[in-house]
Each structure stands twice: as structure tokens, then as C-alpha cells.
Amino acid sequence: MKVKFNINSLVRDNIKTLKPYSSARDEYKDVAVKNMVFLDANENPYENGVNRYPDPQQNLVKEILSELKSVPKQNILLGNGSDEVLDLIFRAFCEPSKDNIITLPPTYGMYSVLANINNVENKEVLLSDSFQPKVSQILEKTTEQTKILFLCSPNNPTGNTFSVTVVEELLTKFNGLVVIDEAYIDFSEQLTWLERLKDFPNLIITQTLSKAFGLAGIRLGICYASEEIIAILNRIKPPYNVNELTQKKAIERLLEPGNVVKEIEKIKLQRKWLMSSLEEVSFVEKIYNTDCNFVLVKVDDAVKRYEQLTEKGFVVRNRTNQPLCNNCLRLTIGTEKENSALLQALKEII
Ligand SMILES: *Cc1c(COP(=O)(O)O)cnc(C)c1O
């Protein structure tokens, strides 16, 4: 457990003193009160379902999420995809051209892109051969200016989850913020870190509706952290960052968790089928374990097999240029029909 941790020592000075934009809906919140005439936001008064600005605090979405995930509402922040959430974290805590972050390749590409955009140095520490974080090397690379450690677990593109004891050690010994990206947690048998939020004041967890919830098109990312961290991120987020159509669609989907679970179960069954079937493909050399809705496979020649698959109408992700992923392809689990067609194609391209 963390004893001495002061979030204010990590916040950029300009963010500490920032006066946030105050929108019309921040100043008069009670839109549910009947018979009020809203003449404060220069909206077009003729109703069409979206003529009013959306709720800047996305209260209904957060209430449903809070119930579903057993996390209080004040520990939740929503963004235009996880990508916006991650960008807000950079902008709140990393001083451009001064601070740095640590990422563990091979991993999700957005962390390094966001570091570049924000002019923040990205110190890389490769995962071990079994795709686990190397704790002592991470701690050795850490400096006074290291603000964030990004852990993607389950990890994209390797598919595995990081060991609980390793993550716990990092949460305890690393002196900055630890972001655990749980984009794929709903496909995993491993526990989410959400239950441990109270134990670690430096823990930030991100999730998304883009994968298991089947809503990549609406762009809704979720951030869970201490009240203090959420309050800081709230000060810098664009006032209406989650649009009305997105909020409506998210609410609809979050209210039918049974349907989401059914799809996840189908995907997991298909994952099992595809993984065992891939063993019959002559040029597949290794099938990595996965807790995600994709599987990483090592083949004899990734560039050649990628091109052959494309010719047959299958687009997969070639990860051969990522460290530790030589000749690896990442295959997303599709429908039953798509997966058997993929297997058929793989068997034909000998
Ligand atoms: C797909 C993915 C996301 C999702 O990002 P959104 O912006 O929410 O769509 C986040 N993290 C990882 C590791 C992913 O693979």
C-alpha cells in the first residue's frame, strides 16, 4: 500500500492555477426542472432531439456505469474514446520537454503517439520473453521527471495479462501514476484492478466501450481513479466532450448487459475454436495465449502470409516490426462464419 503520495506534486503548475471554462450547463445544471425556459446557451429552440448541448458531466451514463462496475460516480471520467482520456492524463501531469513516461513495448501504439504530440519523452522498457513487465529495469529507468507508467493489461498485441504480484510491486514502488489500460478486460478470466482503486492513490484504470461492448463507432472511453485525480482531469476536459448521440447509445447498450455478455461468450468460444484450429495450419509456428478478442500467431513469413491473406480478402494486422513480435500476425476473432472462412483460407495458401 502507498503511504506518502501527494497528487499535487505531480500536477503541472499551469493546470493547478487554471480557471476552467464554465459552460452554460455548468452554471445552471437543473435541466430536469419542469417549465424552465432555457435561453442561456444560444441553442436553436426548435426540438429535433439534439438541438440542446449534451450533459457535460454525462450523469446518466456515469450512474449506470457506477452501478454496473460498483465504482462511485465521483471516481469516473468519460471521454471521446480512451484516446481522449489518455491525452487528458498527459496534459494534466506531463510538462512538455521536461517530464517523461515509461511504456513497455510491444504494446498499444497510442501511448507513444500521445507522448510525441505532447512533446514528452517516452522511455521504453521491453517486456520479458514471456511478455511480463521487468520491474527492476523499469524502476532503474525512473527519474524525478517520470510521471506515468503505462501498463496495458491484457496487453495489445500480445494478448496476455500481467502478473498480479508484478503489477502490485510496480504500484507500490513506482513514484508516479500507474495507468492500467483494461480495454480488453471483459474478454479475460483475470480480475479487473477496479476493486483495488482504494488501495492505490496513484492508480488510474482506463476501459472503453469500443471492444467487448461493441460500440467502437460512438467513441466512449472511461477513466477510473481517485476523486482527486478525476477532479483534476475534469478541470481540463473540453466542456461537451461526449456528444448526445454517444450518450444515448451508451445508455441503451449499458442497460442490456445480458446481450453484451452473450456476445462475449460467443467470441470466447470462437477464440477457443480458432486457437485449436490454427494448430492444423502448416506455417503457424506459435499460437500465444490470449485474454483478448484477438490472438497473436507466429508464422514462417509474416509479410508473405499477410499479403496472401489480403489477396483472399482477409485483413489482419501484421505486427512483425514490433519488438518480440518477429513474424507475428494479430488476428481479431470474428463471427463463426468469418473464422471458419479464415481457417479455410489459411489452409489454402500453403
Ligand atoms: C482498442 C484499444 C483501446 C480503445 O481505444 P478507444 O479510443 O476507446 O477506442 C484502448 N487501449 C487499447 C490497448 C486498445 O487496444
Coordinates of N, CA, C and O in Angstrom, one line a residue, residues 59-206:
N59 N -24.2 12.5 -16.6 CA -24.6 12.0 -15.3 C -25.3 10.6 -15.4 O -25.0 9.7 -14.7
L60 N -26.2 10.5 -16.4 CA -26.9 9.2 -16.5 C -26.0 8.1 -16.9 O -26.0 7.0 -16.4
V61 N -25.1 8.3 -17.9 CA -24.1 7.2 -18.3 C -23.3 6.8 -17.1 O -23.1 5.6 -16.8
K62 N -22.8 7.8 -16.3 CA -22.0 7.5 -15.2 C -22.7 6.8 -14.1 O -22.2 5.9 -13.5
E63 N -24.0 7.1 -13.9 CA -24.8 6.4 -12.9 C -25.0 4.9 -13.2 O -24.8 4.1 -12.4
I64 N -25.2 4.7 -14.5 CA -25.4 3.3 -14.9 C -24.0 2.5 -14.8 O -24.0 1.4 -14.3
L65 N -23.0 3.2 -15.2 CA -21.6 2.5 -15.1 C -21.3 2.3 -13.7 O -20.7 1.3 -13.3
S66 N -21.6 3.3 -12.8 CA -21.3 3.2 -11.4 C -21.9 1.9 -10.8 O -21.3 1.2 -10.0
E67 N -23.2 1.7 -11.2 CA -23.9 0.6 -10.7 C -23.3 -0.7 -11.2 O -23.0 -1.7 -10.5
L68 N -23.0 -0.7 -12.5 CA -22.5 -1.9 -13.2 C -21.1 -2.3 -12.7 O -20.8 -3.5 -12.6
K69 N -20.3 -1.3 -12.4 CA -18.9 -1.6 -12.1 C -18.6 -1.5 -10.6 O -17.5 -1.7 -10.1
S70 N -19.7 -1.1 -9.8 CA -19.5 -0.9 -8.4 C -18.4 0.1 -8.1 O -17.5 -0.1 -7.2
V71 N -18.4 1.2 -8.8 CA -17.4 2.3 -8.5 C -18.2 3.6 -8.4 O -19.1 3.9 -9.2
P72 N -18.0 4.4 -7.3 CA -18.7 5.6 -7.1 C -18.6 6.6 -8.3 O -17.5 6.6 -9.0
K73 N -19.6 7.3 -8.6 CA -19.6 8.2 -9.7 C -18.5 9.2 -9.7 O -17.9 9.6 -10.8
Q74 N -18.1 9.7 -8.6 CA -17.0 10.7 -8.5 C -15.7 10.1 -8.8 O -14.7 10.9 -8.8
N75 N -15.6 8.8 -9.0 CA -14.3 8.2 -9.4 C -14.3 7.9 -10.9 O -13.5 7.1 -11.4
I76 N -15.3 8.5 -11.7 CA -15.4 8.2 -13.1 C -15.3 9.4 -13.9 O -15.9 10.4 -13.6
L77 N -14.5 9.4 -15.0 CA -14.5 10.4 -16.0 C -14.7 9.8 -17.4 O -14.1 8.7 -17.6
L78 N -15.5 10.4 -18.2 CA -15.7 9.9 -19.6 C -15.0 10.7 -20.6 O -14.9 11.9 -20.5
G79 N -14.6 10.1 -21.7 CA -14.0 10.9 -22.8 C -14.4 10.4 -24.2 O -15.1 9.3 -24.3
N80 N -14.0 11.1 -25.2 CA -14.3 10.8 -26.6 C -13.3 9.7 -27.0 O -12.3 9.9 -27.6
G81 N -13.6 8.4 -26.5 CA -12.7 7.3 -26.7 C -11.6 7.3 -25.6 O -11.4 8.3 -24.9
S82 N -11.0 6.2 -25.4 CA -9.9 6.1 -24.4 C -8.8 7.1 -24.8 O -8.0 7.6 -24.0
D83 N -8.7 7.3 -26.1 CA -7.6 8.1 -26.6 C -7.7 9.5 -26.0 O -6.7 10.1 -25.7
E84 N -8.9 10.0 -25.9 CA -9.0 11.4 -25.3 C -8.7 11.3 -23.8 O -8.0 12.2 -23.3
V85 N -9.1 10.3 -23.2 CA -8.8 10.1 -21.7 C -7.3 10.1 -21.5 O -6.8 10.8 -20.6
L86 N -6.6 9.3 -22.3 CA -5.2 9.2 -22.2 C -4.5 10.5 -22.4 O -3.6 10.9 -21.8
D87 N -5.0 11.2 -23.4 CA -4.4 12.6 -23.8 C -4.6 13.5 -22.6 O -3.7 14.3 -22.3
L88 N -5.8 13.5 -22.0 CA -6.0 14.4 -20.8 C -5.0 14.1 -19.7 O -4.6 15.0 -19.0
I89 N -4.7 12.8 -19.5 CA -3.8 12.4 -18.4 C -2.4 13.0 -18.7 O -1.7 13.6 -17.9
F90 N -2.0 12.9 -20.0 CA -0.7 13.5 -20.4 C -0.7 15.0 -20.1 O 0.2 15.5 -19.5
R91 N -1.8 15.7 -20.5 CA -1.8 17.1 -20.4 C -1.9 17.6 -19.0 O -1.5 18.7 -18.7
A92 N -2.5 16.8 -18.1 CA -2.6 17.2 -16.7 C -1.3 17.1 -16.0 O -0.9 17.8 -15.1
F93 N -0.5 16.0 -16.3 CA 0.6 15.6 -15.5 C 2.0 15.8 -16.1 O 3.0 15.8 -15.4
C94 N 2.1 15.9 -17.4 CA 3.4 15.9 -18.1 C 3.8 17.2 -18.6 O 3.1 17.7 -19.6
E95 N 4.8 17.8 -18.1 CA 5.3 19.1 -18.6 C 6.1 18.9 -19.9 O 7.0 18.1 -19.9
P96 N 5.6 19.5 -21.0 CA 6.3 19.2 -22.3 C 7.8 19.5 -22.2 O 8.2 20.5 -21.5
S97 N 8.6 18.7 -22.9 CA 10.1 18.8 -23.0 C 10.8 18.8 -21.6 O 11.9 19.1 -21.5
K98 N 10.1 18.3 -20.6 CA 10.7 18.2 -19.3 C 10.4 16.8 -18.7 O 11.3 16.1 -18.3
D99 N 9.2 16.5 -18.6 CA 8.8 15.2 -18.0 C 8.9 14.0 -18.9 O 9.0 14.2 -20.1
N100 N 8.9 12.8 -18.4 CA 8.9 11.6 -19.2 C 7.9 10.6 -18.7 O 7.4 10.7 -17.6
I101 N 7.6 9.6 -19.6 CA 6.8 8.5 -19.2 C 7.5 7.2 -19.5 O 8.5 7.2 -20.2
I102 N 7.0 6.1 -19.0 CA 7.6 4.8 -19.3 C 6.5 3.9 -20.0 O 5.4 3.8 -19.4
T103 N 6.8 3.3 -21.1 CA 5.9 2.3 -21.7 C 6.7 1.0 -21.9 O 7.9 1.0 -21.9
L104 N 6.0 -0.1 -22.1 CA 6.6 -1.4 -22.2 C 6.3 -2.1 -23.5 O 5.3 -2.9 -23.6
P105 N 7.0 -1.8 -24.5 CA 6.7 -2.5 -25.8 C 7.0 -4.0 -25.8 O 7.9 -4.4 -25.0
P106 N 6.4 -4.8 -26.6 CA 5.4 -4.4 -27.6 C 4.0 -4.1 -26.9 O 3.5 -4.9 -26.1
T107 N 3.5 -2.9 -27.2 CA 2.2 -2.5 -26.6 C 1.4 -1.6 -27.5 O 1.8 -1.4 -28.7
Y108 N 0.3 -1.1 -27.0 CA -0.6 -0.2 -27.8 C 0.1 1.0 -28.3 O 0.8 1.7 -27.5
G109 N 0.0 1.3 -29.5 CA 0.8 2.4 -30.1 C 0.4 3.8 -29.7 O 1.2 4.7 -29.9
M110 N -0.8 4.0 -29.2 CA -1.2 5.4 -28.9 C -0.4 6.0 -27.8 O -0.3 7.3 -27.7
Y111 N 0.2 5.3 -26.8 CA 0.9 5.9 -25.7 C 2.1 6.7 -26.3 O 2.4 7.8 -25.9
S112 N 2.8 6.1 -27.2 CA 4.0 6.8 -27.7 C 3.6 7.9 -28.7 O 4.2 9.0 -28.7
V113 N 2.5 7.7 -29.4 CA 2.0 8.8 -30.3 C 1.6 10.0 -29.4 O 2.0 11.2 -29.7
L114 N 0.9 9.8 -28.3 CA 0.4 10.9 -27.4 C 1.6 11.5 -26.8 O 1.7 12.7 -26.6
A115 N 2.6 10.7 -26.4 CA 3.9 11.3 -25.8 C 4.5 12.2 -26.9 O 4.9 13.4 -26.5
N116 N 4.6 11.8 -28.1 CA 5.2 12.7 -29.1 C 4.4 14.0 -29.3 O 4.9 15.0 -29.4
I117 N 3.0 13.8 -29.4 CA 2.2 15.0 -29.6 C 2.4 16.0 -28.5 O 2.4 17.2 -28.7
N118 N 2.5 15.5 -27.3 CA 2.7 16.3 -26.1 C 4.1 16.7 -25.8 O 4.4 17.3 -24.8
N119 N 5.0 16.3 -26.7 CA 6.5 16.6 -26.5 C 7.0 16.1 -25.1 O 7.6 16.8 -24.4
V120 N 6.6 14.8 -24.9 CA 7.0 14.2 -23.6 C 7.9 13.0 -24.0 O 7.5 12.2 -24.8
E121 N 9.0 12.8 -23.3 CA 9.9 11.7 -23.7 C 9.3 10.4 -23.2 O 8.7 10.3 -22.2
N122 N 9.4 9.4 -24.1 CA 8.8 8.1 -23.8 C 10.0 7.1 -23.6 O 10.7 6.8 -24.5
K123 N 10.2 6.7 -22.4 CA 11.3 5.8 -22.1 C 10.7 4.4 -22.2 O 9.7 4.0 -21.6
E124 N 11.4 3.6 -23.0 CA 10.8 2.2 -23.3 C 11.6 1.2 -22.5 O 12.8 1.2 -22.6
V125 N 10.9 0.3 -21.9 CA 11.5 -0.9 -21.3 C 10.8 -2.1 -21.9 O 9.6 -2.3 -21.6
L126 N 11.5 -2.9 -22.7 CA 10.8 -4.1 -23.3 C 10.2 -5.0 -22.3 O 10.8 -5.2 -21.2
L127 N 9.1 -5.7 -22.6 CA 8.6 -6.7 -21.8 C 9.6 -7.9 -21.8 O 10.4 -8.0 -22.7
S128 N 9.5 -8.8 -20.9 CA 10.3 -10.0 -20.9 C 9.9 -11.0 -22.0 O 8.9 -10.7 -22.7
D129 N 10.6 -12.1 -22.2 CA 10.3 -13.0 -23.3 C 8.9 -13.6 -23.0 O 8.2 -14.0 -24.0
S130 N 8.5 -13.6 -21.8 CA 7.1 -14.1 -21.5 C 6.1 -13.0 -21.5 O 5.0 -13.1 -20.9
F131 N 6.5 -11.8 -22.0 CA 5.6 -10.6 -22.1 C 5.2 -10.1 -20.8 O 4.0 -9.6 -20.6
Q132 N 6.0 -10.2 -19.8 CA 5.7 -9.6 -18.4 C 6.6 -8.4 -18.2 O 7.7 -8.3 -18.8
P133 N 6.2 -7.4 -17.4 CA 7.0 -6.2 -17.1 C 8.2 -6.6 -16.3 O 8.2 -7.5 -15.5
K134 N 9.4 -5.9 -16.7 CA 10.6 -6.2 -15.9 C 10.8 -5.1 -14.9 O 11.3 -4.0 -15.2
V135 N 10.4 -5.5 -13.7 CA 10.2 -4.5 -12.6 C 11.5 -3.7 -12.3 O 11.5 -2.5 -12.3
S136 N 12.6 -4.4 -12.1 CA 13.9 -3.7 -11.7 C 14.3 -2.8 -12.8 O 14.8 -1.7 -12.5
Q137 N 14.2 -3.2 -14.0 CA 14.6 -2.3 -15.1 C 13.7 -1.1 -15.3 O 14.2 0.0 -15.6
I138 N 12.4 -1.2 -15.0 CA 11.5 -0.1 -15.0 C 11.9 0.9 -13.9 O 12.0 2.1 -14.1
L139 N 12.1 0.4 -12.7 CA 12.5 1.3 -11.6 C 13.8 1.9 -11.8 O 14.0 3.1 -11.4
E140 N 14.7 1.2 -12.4 CA 16.0 1.8 -12.8 C 15.9 3.0 -13.7 O 16.6 4.0 -13.7
K141 N 15.0 2.9 -14.7 CA 14.8 3.9 -15.7 C 14.1 5.1 -15.2 O 14.0 6.2 -15.8
T142 N 13.4 5.0 -14.0 CA 12.6 6.0 -13.5 C 13.4 7.2 -12.9 O 14.4 6.9 -12.3
T143 N 13.1 8.4 -13.3 CA 13.7 9.6 -12.7 C 12.7 10.5 -12.0 O 11.5 10.2 -12.0
E144 N 13.2 11.6 -11.4 CA 12.3 12.6 -10.8 C 11.2 13.0 -11.7 O 10.2 13.4 -11.3
Q145 N 11.6 13.0 -13.0 CA 10.6 13.6 -14.0 C 9.7 12.5 -14.6 O 9.0 12.8 -15.5
T146 N 9.8 11.3 -14.1 CA 8.9 10.2 -14.7 C 7.6 10.3 -14.0 O 7.4 10.1 -12.8
K147 N 6.6 10.7 -14.8 CA 5.2 11.0 -14.2 C 4.3 9.8 -14.4 O 3.4 9.6 -13.5
I148 N 4.4 9.0 -15.5 CA 3.4 8.0 -15.7 C 4.0 6.7 -16.2 O 5.0 6.7 -17.0
L149 N 3.5 5.6 -15.7 CA 3.9 4.3 -16.2 C 2.7 3.7 -16.8 O 1.6 3.6 -16.2
F150 N 2.7 3.3 -18.1 CA 1.6 2.7 -18.8 C 1.7 1.2 -18.8 O 2.6 0.6 -19.4
L151 N 0.7 0.5 -18.2 CA 0.6 -0.9 -18.2 C -0.7 -1.3 -19.0 O -1.8 -0.9 -18.6
C152 N -0.5 -2.0 -20.1 CA -1.7 -2.4 -20.9 C -1.9 -3.9 -20.5 O -1.1 -4.7 -20.9
S153 N -3.0 -4.1 -19.8 CA -3.2 -5.5 -19.3 C -4.7 -5.8 -19.2 O -5.4 -5.2 -18.5
P154 N -5.2 -6.8 -20.0 CA -4.4 -7.6 -21.0 C -3.8 -6.7 -22.1 O -4.4 -5.7 -22.5
N155 N -2.6 -7.2 -22.5 CA -1.8 -6.3 -23.4 C -2.1 -6.6 -24.9 O -2.3 -7.7 -25.4
N156 N -2.2 -5.4 -25.6 CA -2.3 -5.5 -27.1 C -0.9 -5.2 -27.6 O -0.3 -4.2 -27.2
P157 N -0.3 -6.0 -28.5 CA -0.8 -7.1 -29.3 C -0.5 -8.5 -28.7 O -0.9 -9.4 -29.4
T158 N 0.1 -8.6 -27.5 CA 0.5 -9.9 -27.1 C -0.7 -10.8 -26.6 O -0.7 -12.0 -26.7
G159 N -1.7 -10.1 -26.0 CA -2.9 -10.8 -25.6 C -2.9 -11.3 -24.2 O -3.9 -11.6 -23.6
N160 N -1.7 -11.2 -23.5 CA -1.6 -11.8 -22.1 C -1.9 -10.7 -21.1 O -1.9 -9.5 -21.3
T161 N -2.2 -11.2 -19.9 CA -2.5 -10.3 -18.7 C -1.2 -10.3 -17.9 O -0.5 -11.3 -17.8
F162 N -0.9 -9.1 -17.3 CA 0.3 -9.0 -16.4 C 0.1 -9.7 -15.1 O -1.0 -9.6 -14.5
S163 N 1.1 -10.3 -14.5 CA 1.0 -10.9 -13.2 C 0.6 -9.9 -12.1 O 1.1 -8.8 -12.1
V164 N -0.3 -10.4 -11.3 CA -0.8 -9.5 -10.2 C 0.3 -9.1 -9.3 O 0.3 -7.9 -8.9
T165 N 1.2 -10.0 -8.9 CA 2.2 -9.5 -8.0 C 3.2 -8.5 -8.6 O 3.6 -7.6 -7.9
V166 N 3.4 -8.7 -9.9 CA 4.3 -7.7 -10.6 C 3.7 -6.3 -10.6 O 4.3 -5.3 -10.3
V167 N 2.4 -6.3 -11.0 CA 1.7 -5.0 -11.0 C 1.6 -4.4 -9.6 O 1.8 -3.2 -9.5
E168 N 1.3 -5.2 -8.6 CA 1.3 -4.7 -7.3 C 2.6 -4.1 -6.8 O 2.7 -3.0 -6.2
E169 N 3.7 -4.8 -7.2 CA 5.0 -4.2 -6.9 C 5.3 -2.9 -7.6 O 5.8 -1.9 -6.9
L170 N 4.8 -2.8 -8.8 CA 5.0 -1.5 -9.5 C 4.2 -0.4 -8.9 O 4.6 0.7 -8.7
L171 N 2.9 -0.8 -8.6 CA 2.0 0.2 -8.0 C 2.6 0.8 -6.6 O 2.5 1.9 -6.3
T172 N 3.3 -0.1 -5.9 CA 3.9 0.3 -4.6 C 5.2 1.0 -4.8 O 5.4 2.0 -4.1
K173 N 6.0 0.6 -5.7 CA 7.4 1.1 -5.7 C 7.5 2.3 -6.7 O 8.5 3.1 -6.6
F174 N 6.7 2.4 -7.7 CA 6.8 3.4 -8.7 C 6.2 4.7 -8.1 O 5.1 4.7 -7.7
N175 N 7.0 5.8 -8.2 CA 6.6 7.1 -7.6 C 5.6 8.0 -8.3 O 5.3 9.0 -7.9
G176 N 5.3 7.6 -9.5 CA 4.3 8.4 -10.3 C 3.0 7.7 -10.4 O 2.6 6.9 -9.6
L177 N 2.3 8.1 -11.5 CA 1.0 7.5 -11.7 C 1.1 6.2 -12.5 O 1.9 6.1 -13.4
V178 N 0.3 5.2 -12.2 CA 0.3 3.9 -13.0 C -1.0 3.8 -13.7 O -2.1 3.8 -13.0
V179 N -1.0 3.9 -15.0 CA -2.2 3.8 -15.8 C -2.3 2.3 -16.2 O -1.4 1.8 -16.9
I180 N -3.4 1.6 -15.8 CA -3.6 0.3 -16.3 C -4.7 0.4 -17.4 O -5.9 0.7 -17.1
D181 N -4.4 0.1 -18.6 CA -5.3 0.1 -19.7 C -6.0 -1.3 -19.8 O -5.4 -2.3 -20.2
E182 N -7.3 -1.3 -19.5 CA -8.1 -2.5 -19.4 C -9.1 -2.6 -20.6 O -10.2 -3.1 -20.4
A183 N -8.6 -2.2 -21.8 CA -9.5 -2.2 -22.9 C -10.1 -3.6 -23.2 O -11.2 -3.7 -23.7
Y184 N -9.4 -4.6 -22.8 CA -9.8 -6.0 -23.2 C -10.3 -6.8 -22.0 O -10.5 -8.0 -22.0
I185 N -10.5 -6.1 -20.8 CA -10.7 -6.9 -19.6 C -11.9 -7.8 -19.6 O -12.0 -8.8 -19.0
D186 N -12.9 -7.4 -20.4 CA -14.2 -8.2 -20.4 C -14.0 -9.5 -21.2 O -14.9 -10.4 -21.1
F187 N -12.9 -9.7 -21.9 CA -12.6 -11.0 -22.5 C -11.7 -11.9 -21.7 O -11.4 -13.0 -22.0
S188 N -11.3 -11.4 -20.5 CA -10.3 -12.0 -19.7 C -10.9 -12.8 -18.5 O -12.0 -12.4 -18.0
E189 N -10.3 -13.8 -18.1 CA -10.7 -14.5 -16.9 C -10.0 -13.9 -15.6 O -10.4 -14.2 -14.5
Q190 N -9.1 -13.0 -15.9 CA -8.4 -12.3 -14.8 C -9.3 -11.2 -14.2 O -10.1 -10.6 -14.9
L191 N -9.0 -10.8 -12.9 CA -9.8 -9.8 -12.3 C -9.4 -8.4 -12.8 O -8.2 -8.1 -13.0
T192 N -10.4 -7.5 -12.8 CA -10.1 -6.1 -13.1 C -9.4 -5.5 -11.8 O -9.5 -6.0 -10.7
W193 N -8.6 -4.4 -12.1 CA -8.0 -3.7 -10.9 C -8.9 -2.7 -10.3 O -8.6 -2.0 -9.3
L194 N -10.2 -2.6 -10.8 CA -11.1 -1.6 -10.2 C -11.3 -1.8 -8.7 O -11.4 -0.8 -8.0
E195 N -11.3 -3.0 -8.2 CA -11.5 -3.2 -6.8 C -10.4 -2.7 -6.0 O -10.5 -2.6 -4.8
R196 N -9.2 -2.5 -6.6 CA -8.1 -2.1 -5.9 C -7.8 -0.6 -5.9 O -6.8 0.0 -5.4
L197 N -8.8 0.2 -6.5 CA -8.6 1.6 -6.6 C -8.4 2.3 -5.3 O -7.6 3.2 -5.1
K198 N -9.1 1.8 -4.3 CA -9.0 2.4 -2.9 C -7.6 2.2 -2.3 O -7.2 2.9 -1.5
D199 N -7.0 1.1 -2.7 CA -5.7 0.8 -2.1 C -4.5 1.6 -2.7 O -3.5 1.7 -2.0
F200 N -4.7 2.1 -3.9 CA -3.5 2.8 -4.6 C -4.0 4.1 -5.1 O -4.6 4.3 -6.1
P201 N -3.6 5.2 -4.4 CA -3.9 6.6 -4.8 C -3.3 7.0 -6.1 O -3.7 7.9 -6.7
N202 N -2.3 6.2 -6.6 CA -1.6 6.5 -7.9 C -2.1 5.7 -9.0 O -1.5 5.7 -10.1
L203 N -3.2 5.0 -8.8 CA -3.7 4.1 -9.8 C -4.8 4.7 -10.7 O -5.8 5.4 -10.2
I204 N -4.6 4.7 -12.0 CA -5.7 5.1 -13.0 C -6.0 3.9 -13.8 O -5.1 3.2 -14.4
I205 N -7.3 3.6 -14.0 CA -7.7 2.5 -14.9 C -8.5 3.0 -16.0 O -9.4 3.9 -15.8
T206 N -8.2 2.6 -17.2 CA -9.0 3.0 -18.4 C -9.7 1.8 -19.0 O -9.1 0.7 -19.0

